[in-house]
């Protein structure tokens, strides 16, 4: 896009800036629309599993329910507790929402369809997503209320606990792919399974890690059965208890943007990203062009993972908080660390054995 503007007489710096702004809007605006739609889908899935109808009044089949809820929240008054730290109280939801958006800069949607195709994309994702804990902690502390602060501490402990095991899982993926670049990781999965299947997930050493990553991503985004942040009766609505209006809505937008991000990362890291499920040539460009086809496959895989997220939320009972911590520290952390050794040992024997 930068070249397009340069060819039409714009200087390079201005062309690059304009192209970057357009790229950001092309990602951010559809993402906001997607958040509205997956909230609707979430409610419909829960309703179907509970033999209910779900949203069905606002718009055809209830499709406009999320927009009606958004308008209602927008028109409400923003109430700030008198004893709260006003500056930090207002900054916290902005931090949560912004961090949820900036991670998408390195997510590849199709071949060459990515805002910033950096070599350390996976490190950027890990670093940027880790910043989300600041929004949670600041929200709990700035509210100047006992239980939101307890909930914020609980949320921070949970996020850090599962980020550790996620880090070791990502090491396993990087060892196999040989790169931190997300596009490179996707391309390494082309024909990975016996030259037929485009996925790391069918590797016996990486499949357990894909399950650990899926469960950890649920814990990282506070989805049931890991929503202990706001599940206990004394914690009310967690660190969001004192929030209202658009400040509350920003927390929700950030939470669901993170859920979509985790669905995308599950698809990209283990299940081939924009690649079709099997390495059959007609599947690579059967739509308008390879880019559109790639986006179709990625969105299809993300939809499957989102269904799994909703399915688990509708059917699995909550853990106690000590069980959540035990799963993260005593099961996932040792398991992922063992698989780092197994994967590296296997690669030394098979891939690098001749040169070692």
Short mmCIF file of C-alpha atoms in Angstrom, two decimals:
data_model
loop_
_atom_site.label_atom_id
_atom_site.label_comp_id
_atom_site.label_asym_id
_atom_site.label_seq_id
_atom_site.Cartn_x
_atom_site.Cartn_y
_atom_site.Cartn_z
CA UNK A 1 0.00 0.00 0.00
CA UNK A 2 2.94 2.33 0.69
CA UNK A 3 4.18 1.77 -2.88
CA UNK A 4 0.72 2.66 -4.19
CA UNK A 5 0.78 6.06 -2.48
CA UNK A 6 4.40 6.70 -3.52
CA UNK A 7 3.52 5.98 -7.17
CA UNK A 8 0.78 8.62 -6.92
CA UNK A 9 3.19 11.36 -5.90
CA UNK A 10 3.24 11.15 -2.10
CA UNK A 11 6.60 11.29 -0.29
CA UNK A 12 7.68 7.99 1.28
CA UNK A 13 7.33 8.98 4.96
CA UNK A 14 3.78 10.29 4.51
CA UNK A 15 2.88 7.28 2.35
CA UNK A 16 4.18 4.86 5.00
CA UNK A 17 2.30 6.68 7.78
CA UNK A 18 -0.98 6.75 5.84
CA UNK A 19 -0.64 3.09 4.84
CA UNK A 20 0.02 2.12 8.46
CA UNK A 21 -3.02 4.07 9.73
CA UNK A 22 -5.23 2.44 7.08
CA UNK A 23 -3.84 -0.99 8.03
CA UNK A 24 -4.62 -0.36 11.70
CA UNK A 25 -8.19 0.69 10.90
CA UNK A 26 -8.68 -2.31 8.59
CA UNK A 27 -7.80 -4.57 11.54
CA UNK A 28 -9.36 -2.62 14.44
CA UNK A 29 -12.79 -1.81 12.98
CA UNK A 30 -13.65 -5.37 11.83
CA UNK A 31 -12.31 -6.61 15.17
CA UNK A 32 -14.81 -4.41 17.03
CA UNK A 33 -17.59 -5.73 14.79
CA UNK A 34 -16.36 -9.28 15.41
CA UNK A 35 -16.49 -8.69 19.18
CA UNK A 36 -20.16 -7.67 18.90
CA UNK A 37 -20.93 -10.74 16.81
CA UNK A 38 -19.11 -13.25 19.02
CA UNK A 39 -20.90 -11.94 22.11
CA UNK A 40 -24.13 -12.71 20.24
CA UNK A 41 -22.74 -16.11 19.16
CA UNK A 42 -21.62 -16.83 22.72
CA UNK A 43 -25.12 -16.20 24.07
CA UNK A 44 -26.72 -18.26 21.31
CA UNK A 45 -24.41 -21.23 22.00
CA UNK A 46 -25.08 -21.09 25.74
CA UNK A 47 -28.82 -20.86 25.07
CA UNK A 48 -28.78 -23.83 22.69
CA UNK A 49 -26.94 -25.98 25.25
CA UNK A 50 -29.46 -25.00 27.93
CA UNK A 51 -32.41 -25.59 25.54
CA UNK A 52 -33.25 -21.89 25.41
CA UNK A 53 -33.66 -19.46 22.51
CA UNK A 54 -31.12 -16.78 23.41
CA UNK A 55 -31.28 -13.26 21.91
CA UNK A 56 -34.09 -13.21 19.35
CA UNK A 57 -35.87 -9.85 19.61
CA UNK A 58 -33.57 -7.01 18.49
CA UNK A 59 -33.09 -7.25 14.73
CA UNK A 60 -33.48 -10.39 12.58
CA UNK A 61 -32.74 -13.47 14.72
CA UNK A 62 -31.52 -11.12 17.45
CA UNK A 63 -28.41 -10.12 15.48
CA UNK A 64 -28.54 -6.51 16.66
CA UNK A 65 -28.72 -7.36 20.38
CA UNK A 66 -25.02 -6.61 20.99
CA UNK A 67 -25.35 -3.22 19.28
CA UNK A 68 -28.39 -2.40 21.41
CA UNK A 69 -26.44 -3.34 24.54
CA UNK A 70 -23.54 -1.18 23.35
CA UNK A 71 -25.82 1.80 22.77
CA UNK A 72 -27.40 1.34 26.19
CA UNK A 73 -23.98 1.29 27.87
CA UNK A 74 -22.84 4.32 25.85
CA UNK A 75 -25.81 6.39 27.02
CA UNK A 76 -25.32 5.58 30.71
CA UNK A 77 -23.54 7.91 33.11
CA UNK A 78 -19.90 7.21 34.00
CA UNK A 79 -19.84 7.04 37.80
CA UNK A 80 -16.51 7.45 39.58
CA UNK A 81 -16.41 6.57 43.30
CA UNK A 82 -15.55 9.61 45.44
CA UNK A 83 -12.62 7.87 47.12
CA UNK A 84 -11.18 6.41 43.87
CA UNK A 85 -7.99 7.62 42.22
CA UNK A 86 -9.72 9.32 39.30
CA UNK A 87 -6.80 9.32 36.84
CA UNK A 88 -5.85 5.68 37.30
CA UNK A 89 -9.51 4.66 37.51
CA UNK A 90 -10.10 6.00 33.99
CA UNK A 91 -6.77 4.83 32.56
CA UNK A 92 -7.19 1.16 33.60
CA UNK A 93 -9.92 0.18 31.06
CA UNK A 94 -8.07 2.11 28.34
CA UNK A 95 -4.90 0.09 29.07
CA UNK A 96 -6.83 -3.20 28.97
CA UNK A 97 -8.53 -2.31 25.69
CA UNK A 98 -5.38 -0.92 24.03
CA UNK A 99 -3.24 -3.92 24.96
CA UNK A 100 -5.90 -6.23 23.51
CA UNK A 101 -5.64 -4.36 20.19
CA UNK A 102 -1.87 -3.88 19.79
CA UNK A 103 -1.18 -7.61 19.79
CA UNK A 104 -3.08 -7.95 16.50
CA UNK A 105 -0.34 -5.99 14.71
CA UNK A 106 1.72 -9.15 14.11
CA UNK A 107 -1.09 -11.66 13.50
CA UNK A 108 -0.96 -12.96 9.90
CA UNK A 109 -4.40 -13.45 8.33
CA UNK A 110 -3.15 -14.83 5.01
CA UNK A 111 0.08 -14.87 2.96
CA UNK A 112 1.53 -11.31 3.18
CA UNK A 113 -1.67 -10.05 4.88
CA UNK A 114 -0.21 -8.78 8.17
CA UNK A 115 0.33 -5.28 9.54
CA UNK A 116 3.87 -5.88 10.83
CA UNK A 117 5.60 -9.09 9.72
CA UNK A 118 8.41 -8.86 12.30
CA UNK A 119 10.96 -11.61 12.91
CA UNK A 120 10.19 -11.72 16.64
CA UNK A 121 6.41 -11.73 16.26
CA UNK A 122 5.87 -14.46 18.84
CA UNK A 123 7.97 -12.61 21.43
CA UNK A 124 5.97 -9.46 20.69
CA UNK A 125 2.70 -11.34 21.30
CA UNK A 126 3.98 -12.73 24.61
CA UNK A 127 5.33 -9.36 25.76
CA UNK A 128 2.33 -7.26 24.70
CA UNK A 129 -0.30 -9.66 26.05
CA UNK A 130 1.53 -9.75 29.40
CA UNK A 131 0.87 -6.01 29.78
CA UNK A 132 -2.83 -6.75 30.26
CA UNK A 133 -2.18 -7.54 33.92
CA UNK A 134 -1.46 -3.84 34.55
CA UNK A 135 -4.95 -2.81 33.51
CA UNK A 136 -6.43 -5.35 35.91
CA UNK A 137 -4.20 -4.41 38.87
CA UNK A 138 -4.64 -0.67 38.32
CA UNK A 139 -8.44 -1.05 38.06
CA UNK A 140 -8.61 -2.95 41.34
CA UNK A 141 -6.28 -0.59 43.21
CA UNK A 142 -7.72 2.68 41.83
CA UNK A 143 -11.26 1.68 42.83
CA UNK A 144 -10.18 2.08 46.49
CA UNK A 145 -12.48 -0.77 47.45
CA UNK A 146 -11.47 -3.91 49.28
CA UNK A 147 -13.02 -6.62 47.13
CA UNK A 148 -12.11 -5.25 43.67
CA UNK A 149 -8.52 -5.08 44.92
CA UNK A 150 -8.66 -8.68 46.19
CA UNK A 151 -10.05 -9.71 42.81
CA UNK A 152 -7.32 -7.81 40.94
CA UNK A 153 -4.62 -9.61 42.94
CA UNK A 154 -6.32 -12.91 42.23
CA UNK A 155 -6.51 -12.10 38.51
CA UNK A 156 -2.86 -11.05 38.36
CA UNK A 157 -1.74 -14.26 40.07
CA UNK A 158 -3.82 -16.34 37.66
CA UNK A 159 -2.53 -14.54 34.56
CA UNK A 160 1.12 -14.85 35.62
CA UNK A 161 0.68 -18.52 36.57
CA UNK A 162 -0.57 -19.54 33.14
CA UNK A 163 1.73 -17.23 31.18
CA UNK A 164 4.67 -19.26 32.48
CA UNK A 165 3.38 -22.52 31.02
CA UNK A 166 2.33 -20.71 27.82
CA UNK A 167 5.92 -19.50 27.49
CA UNK A 168 7.29 -23.06 27.63
CA UNK A 169 4.65 -24.24 25.15
CA UNK A 170 5.76 -21.51 22.73
CA UNK A 171 9.37 -22.65 23.12
CA UNK A 172 8.33 -26.09 21.85
CA UNK A 173 6.68 -24.50 18.80
CA UNK A 174 9.69 -22.28 18.10
CA UNK A 175 12.06 -25.25 18.35
CA UNK A 176 10.10 -27.11 15.67
CA UNK A 177 9.52 -24.09 13.44
CA UNK A 178 13.00 -22.60 13.82
CA UNK A 179 11.62 -19.05 13.83
CA UNK A 180 9.73 -16.54 16.00
CA UNK A 181 7.98 -15.13 12.95
CA UNK A 182 4.29 -16.11 12.96
CA UNK A 183 4.09 -16.33 9.17
CA UNK A 184 7.17 -18.55 9.20
CA UNK A 185 5.57 -20.80 11.83
CA UNK A 186 2.49 -21.20 9.61
CA UNK A 187 4.58 -22.00 6.53
CA UNK A 188 6.57 -24.65 8.45
CA UNK A 189 3.28 -26.53 9.02
CA UNK A 190 2.65 -26.94 5.28
CA UNK A 191 2.57 -30.70 4.71
CA UNK A 192 4.04 -31.27 8.19
CA UNK A 193 1.98 -34.38 8.88
CA UNK A 194 3.27 -37.08 6.47
CA UNK A 195 3.13 -34.53 3.65
CA UNK A 196 -0.67 -34.52 3.91
CA UNK A 197 -1.80 -32.58 6.98
CA UNK A 198 -0.98 -28.89 7.49
CA UNK A 199 -0.67 -28.74 11.28
CA UNK A 200 1.79 -29.15 14.12
CA UNK A 201 -1.10 -30.49 16.19
CA UNK A 202 -0.79 -33.99 14.66
CA UNK A 203 2.75 -34.32 15.99
CA UNK A 204 2.75 -36.58 19.06
CA UNK A 205 5.18 -34.24 20.84
CA UNK A 206 3.23 -31.08 20.06
CA UNK A 207 -0.36 -32.30 20.41
CA UNK A 208 -0.19 -32.38 24.25
CA UNK A 209 1.25 -28.86 24.12
CA UNK A 210 -1.65 -27.72 21.92
CA UNK A 211 -4.07 -28.96 24.62
CA UNK A 212 -2.07 -27.20 27.36
CA UNK A 213 -2.07 -24.00 25.29
CA UNK A 214 -5.83 -24.20 24.68
CA UNK A 215 -6.63 -24.66 28.38
CA UNK A 216 -4.08 -22.01 29.41
CA UNK A 217 -5.60 -19.55 26.93
CA UNK A 218 -8.98 -20.06 28.63
CA UNK A 219 -7.37 -19.34 32.01
CA UNK A 220 -5.52 -16.33 30.58
CA UNK A 221 -8.77 -14.77 29.38
CA UNK A 222 -10.73 -15.65 32.56
CA UNK A 223 -13.20 -17.90 30.77
CA UNK A 224 -15.18 -20.52 32.66
CA UNK A 225 -14.08 -22.72 34.44
CA UNK A 226 -11.29 -20.23 35.27
CA UNK A 227 -13.42 -17.13 35.89
CA UNK A 228 -12.58 -17.04 39.59
CA UNK A 229 -11.86 -13.33 39.24
CA UNK A 230 -15.58 -12.56 39.49
CA UNK A 231 -17.10 -15.89 40.46
CA UNK A 232 -16.92 -15.77 44.24
CA UNK A 233 -19.89 -14.10 45.89
CA UNK A 234 -17.73 -11.72 47.91
CA UNK A 235 -15.89 -10.49 44.82
CA UNK A 236 -19.10 -9.34 43.08
CA UNK A 237 -17.92 -8.47 39.50
CA UNK A 238 -14.20 -8.60 40.21
CA UNK A 239 -11.99 -5.62 39.43
CA UNK A 240 -14.82 -4.20 37.26
CA UNK A 241 -17.24 -3.83 40.20
CA UNK A 242 -17.02 -0.03 40.48
CA UNK A 243 -17.11 0.59 36.72
CA UNK A 244 -20.07 1.68 34.63
CA UNK A 245 -20.89 3.04 31.19
CA UNK A 246 -18.14 2.97 28.53
CA UNK A 247 -15.35 2.28 31.02
CA UNK A 248 -17.08 -1.03 31.82
CA UNK A 249 -17.65 -1.64 28.10
CA UNK A 250 -13.92 -1.22 27.39
CA UNK A 251 -13.16 -4.07 29.78
CA UNK A 252 -15.64 -6.27 27.93
CA UNK A 253 -14.31 -5.28 24.52
CA UNK A 254 -10.77 -6.01 25.67
CA UNK A 255 -11.78 -9.37 27.16
CA UNK A 256 -13.51 -10.59 24.01
CA UNK A 257 -10.75 -9.20 21.76
CA UNK A 258 -8.35 -11.34 23.82
CA UNK A 259 -10.62 -14.36 23.38
CA UNK A 260 -10.57 -13.89 19.59
CA UNK A 261 -6.78 -13.44 19.76
CA UNK A 262 -6.34 -16.71 21.64
CA UNK A 263 -8.53 -18.49 19.07
CA UNK A 264 -6.28 -17.05 16.33
CA UNK A 265 -3.08 -18.09 18.13
CA UNK A 266 -4.38 -21.63 18.67
CA UNK A 267 -5.08 -21.82 14.94
CA UNK A 268 -1.76 -20.26 13.86
CA UNK A 269 0.62 -22.06 16.22
CA UNK A 270 -0.76 -25.59 16.04
CA UNK A 271 -3.37 -26.00 13.31
CA UNK A 272 -1.92 -24.39 10.21
CA UNK A 273 -3.26 -20.83 10.42
CA UNK A 274 -4.35 -19.75 6.94
CA UNK A 275 -3.37 -23.12 5.39
CA UNK A 276 -6.12 -25.60 4.47
CA UNK A 277 -6.40 -28.69 6.71
CA UNK A 278 -4.79 -30.95 4.08
CA UNK A 279 -2.10 -30.23 1.50
CA UNK A 280 -4.32 -30.53 -1.57
CA UNK A 281 -3.64 -27.87 -4.21
CA UNK A 282 -7.27 -26.91 -5.07
CA UNK A 283 -7.86 -25.96 -1.42
CA UNK A 284 -5.21 -23.21 -1.47
CA UNK A 285 -7.00 -20.83 -3.83
CA UNK A 286 -10.54 -22.03 -4.50
CA UNK A 287 -12.00 -18.62 -3.58
CA UNK A 288 -11.16 -15.29 -5.27
CA UNK A 289 -7.40 -15.53 -4.63
CA UNK A 290 -4.99 -17.22 -2.17
CA UNK A 291 -5.25 -14.31 0.31
CA UNK A 292 -9.05 -14.52 0.56
CA UNK A 293 -8.87 -18.31 0.72
CA UNK A 294 -6.28 -18.08 3.50
CA UNK A 295 -8.48 -15.74 5.53
CA UNK A 296 -11.41 -18.11 5.04
CA UNK A 297 -9.45 -21.06 6.47
CA UNK A 298 -8.10 -19.00 9.40
CA UNK A 299 -11.54 -17.63 10.32
CA UNK A 300 -13.05 -21.11 10.04
CA UNK A 301 -10.47 -22.51 12.48
CA UNK A 302 -10.94 -19.54 14.82
CA UNK A 303 -14.70 -20.17 14.78
CA UNK A 304 -14.14 -23.80 15.77
CA UNK A 305 -11.96 -22.75 18.68
CA UNK A 306 -14.46 -20.12 19.76
CA UNK A 307 -17.17 -22.78 19.76
CA UNK A 308 -14.93 -24.88 22.04
CA UNK A 309 -14.50 -21.87 24.37
CA UNK A 310 -18.29 -21.39 24.55
CA UNK A 311 -18.94 -25.11 24.86
CA UNK A 312 -16.61 -25.36 27.86
CA UNK A 313 -18.19 -22.28 29.45
CA UNK A 314 -21.67 -23.75 29.08
CA UNK A 315 -20.86 -27.22 30.40
CA UNK A 316 -17.84 -27.32 32.74
CA UNK A 317 -18.27 -26.42 36.43
CA UNK A 318 -15.92 -23.89 38.02
CA UNK A 319 -12.71 -24.82 39.78
CA UNK A 320 -11.90 -23.64 43.26
CA UNK A 321 -9.12 -21.08 43.30
CA UNK A 322 -6.61 -23.49 44.84
CA UNK A 323 -7.39 -25.97 42.04
CA UNK A 324 -6.74 -23.29 39.41
CA UNK A 325 -3.34 -22.51 40.94
CA UNK A 326 -2.52 -26.18 41.32
CA UNK A 327 -3.30 -26.85 37.65
CA UNK A 328 -1.06 -24.01 36.54
CA UNK A 329 1.94 -24.52 38.81
CA UNK A 330 1.94 -28.24 39.66
CA UNK A 331 0.66 -29.76 36.41
CA UNK A 332 1.05 -27.48 33.38
CA UNK A 333 4.41 -25.95 34.35
CA UNK A 334 6.24 -29.28 34.95
CA UNK A 335 4.50 -30.88 31.94
CA UNK A 336 5.45 -28.08 29.55
CA UNK A 337 9.02 -28.03 30.89
CA UNK A 338 9.35 -31.79 30.35
CA UNK A 339 8.12 -31.40 26.77
CA UNK A 340 10.70 -28.66 26.11
CA UNK A 341 13.37 -31.26 26.93
CA UNK A 342 11.61 -33.98 24.90
CA UNK A 343 11.18 -31.77 21.82
CA UNK A 344 14.74 -30.42 21.94
CA UNK A 345 16.14 -33.93 22.47
CA UNK A 346 14.10 -35.34 19.60
CA UNK A 347 15.22 -32.57 17.27
CA UNK A 348 18.87 -33.08 18.25
CA UNK A 349 18.55 -36.77 17.37
CA UNK A 350 16.63 -36.36 14.11
CA UNK A 351 17.08 -32.91 12.62
CA UNK A 352 20.50 -31.89 13.93
CA UNK A 353 22.02 -35.30 14.67
CA UNK A 354 24.31 -35.34 11.65
CA UNK A 355 25.85 -31.97 12.42
CA UNK A 356 26.03 -32.37 16.20
#
